Amino acid sequence: YYVAEGFSLQAGPQIGFLLSATDEFEGEEEDIKDFLKGTDFGVNFGLGYELDNGLNFAARYNVGLSDNLDTTEFESEGAEYKNSVIQISVGWFF
């Protein structure tokens, strides 16, 4: 949504799919994919700016809504694992 010439507000849903997951501790790497859920849901909020030549800049924050820990595989004792992501992008509209 453009709030002024070149400036935009951005918001919307996001879905993520788990492709791989590893953990490294004391030099040992372990596959932890079985302890995590396969999908993740979140909401993005951001700001953007577009120059007249098509060059654009944006910054977004993703708030994770779903707990990523698969408690059927791992006892979490009330812990929740949610994503929290900052995205910065540069692009060009042509």
Short mmCIF file of C-alpha atoms in Angstrom, two decimals:
data_model
loop_
_atom_site.label_atom_id
_atom_site.label_comp_id
_atom_site.label_asym_id
_atom_site.label_seq_id
_atom_site.Cartn_x
_atom_site.Cartn_y
_atom_site.Cartn_z
CA TYR A 1 0.00 0.00 0.00
CA TYR A 2 1.59 3.29 -1.10
CA VAL A 3 1.28 5.96 1.61
CA ALA A 4 3.18 8.65 -0.32
CA GLU A 5 5.06 8.84 -3.60
CA GLY A 6 7.64 6.05 -3.51
CA PHE A 7 6.86 4.92 0.08
CA SER A 8 4.90 1.75 0.79
CA LEU A 9 3.60 -0.15 3.80
CA GLN A 10 3.72 -3.93 3.46
CA ALA A 11 1.87 -6.62 5.37
CA GLY A 12 0.74 -10.15 4.71
CA PRO A 13 0.85 -13.82 5.64
CA GLN A 14 3.83 -16.11 5.20
CA ILE A 15 4.15 -19.88 5.10
CA GLY A 16 7.45 -21.72 5.36
CA PHE A 17 8.40 -25.32 4.65
CA LEU A 18 11.18 -27.15 6.49
CA LEU A 19 13.82 -28.49 4.10
CA SER A 20 16.60 -29.33 6.55
CA ALA A 21 17.62 -28.69 10.15
CA THR A 22 20.95 -29.31 11.86
CA ASP A 23 22.40 -28.42 15.23
CA GLU A 24 26.09 -28.07 16.03
CA PHE A 25 27.40 -28.50 19.57
CA GLU A 26 31.07 -28.86 20.55
CA GLY A 27 32.05 -29.56 16.94
CA GLU A 28 29.46 -32.32 16.47
CA GLU A 29 26.66 -31.80 13.95
CA GLU A 30 23.30 -33.53 14.39
CA ASP A 31 20.21 -33.73 12.16
CA ILE A 32 17.26 -32.38 14.19
CA LYS A 33 14.62 -32.34 11.44
CA ASP A 34 12.55 -35.00 13.25
CA PHE A 35 12.11 -32.66 16.25
CA LEU A 36 10.57 -29.84 14.18
CA LYS A 37 7.27 -29.40 12.37
CA GLY A 38 7.26 -29.34 8.57
CA THR A 39 5.38 -26.05 8.13
CA ASP A 40 5.58 -22.63 9.73
CA PHE A 41 3.08 -19.77 9.62
CA GLY A 42 3.77 -16.10 10.24
CA VAL A 43 2.85 -12.50 9.44
CA ASN A 44 5.10 -9.94 7.73
CA PHE A 45 5.17 -6.19 8.35
CA GLY A 46 7.41 -3.85 6.41
CA LEU A 47 8.29 -0.58 4.77
CA GLY A 48 9.51 0.03 1.25
CA TYR A 49 10.77 2.83 -0.97
CA GLU A 50 10.90 2.87 -4.78
CA LEU A 51 13.01 5.33 -6.80
CA ASP A 52 11.84 6.70 -10.14
CA ASN A 53 14.33 4.46 -12.02
CA GLY A 54 12.75 1.29 -10.54
CA LEU A 55 15.37 0.67 -7.85
CA ASN A 56 13.61 -0.27 -4.61
CA PHE A 57 14.52 -0.94 -1.00
CA ALA A 58 12.51 -2.75 1.66
CA ALA A 59 12.78 -3.90 5.25
CA ARG A 60 10.38 -6.43 6.77
CA TYR A 61 9.86 -8.15 10.09
CA ASN A 62 8.32 -11.63 10.23
CA VAL A 63 6.49 -12.63 13.41
CA GLY A 64 6.22 -16.40 13.75
CA LEU A 65 2.73 -17.53 14.79
CA SER A 66 3.22 -21.28 15.06
CA ASP A 67 5.32 -23.31 17.47
CA ASN A 68 7.95 -25.10 15.37
CA LEU A 69 8.79 -27.78 17.93
CA ASP A 70 7.21 -31.18 17.29
CA THR A 71 6.32 -32.20 20.85
CA THR A 72 5.38 -35.71 19.73
CA GLU A 73 9.11 -36.33 19.12
CA PHE A 74 10.60 -34.24 21.93
CA GLU A 75 9.51 -33.26 25.44
CA SER A 76 9.70 -29.45 25.57
CA GLU A 77 8.41 -28.78 29.12
CA GLY A 78 6.35 -25.78 28.00
CA ALA A 79 8.95 -24.21 25.69
CA GLU A 80 7.84 -22.67 22.39
CA TYR A 81 10.06 -22.30 19.34
CA LYS A 82 8.85 -19.58 16.96
CA ASN A 83 10.64 -17.85 14.10
CA SER A 84 11.45 -14.16 14.27
CA VAL A 85 13.04 -12.83 11.07
CA ILE A 86 14.29 -9.47 9.80
CA GLN A 87 14.48 -9.19 5.99
CA ILE A 88 16.28 -6.46 4.04
CA SER A 89 16.00 -6.35 0.26
CA VAL A 90 17.15 -4.34 -2.73
CA GLY A 91 15.44 -4.85 -6.07
CA TRP A 92 14.71 -3.34 -9.43
CA PHE A 93 11.32 -3.08 -11.11
CA PHE A 94 11.59 -3.17 -14.91
#
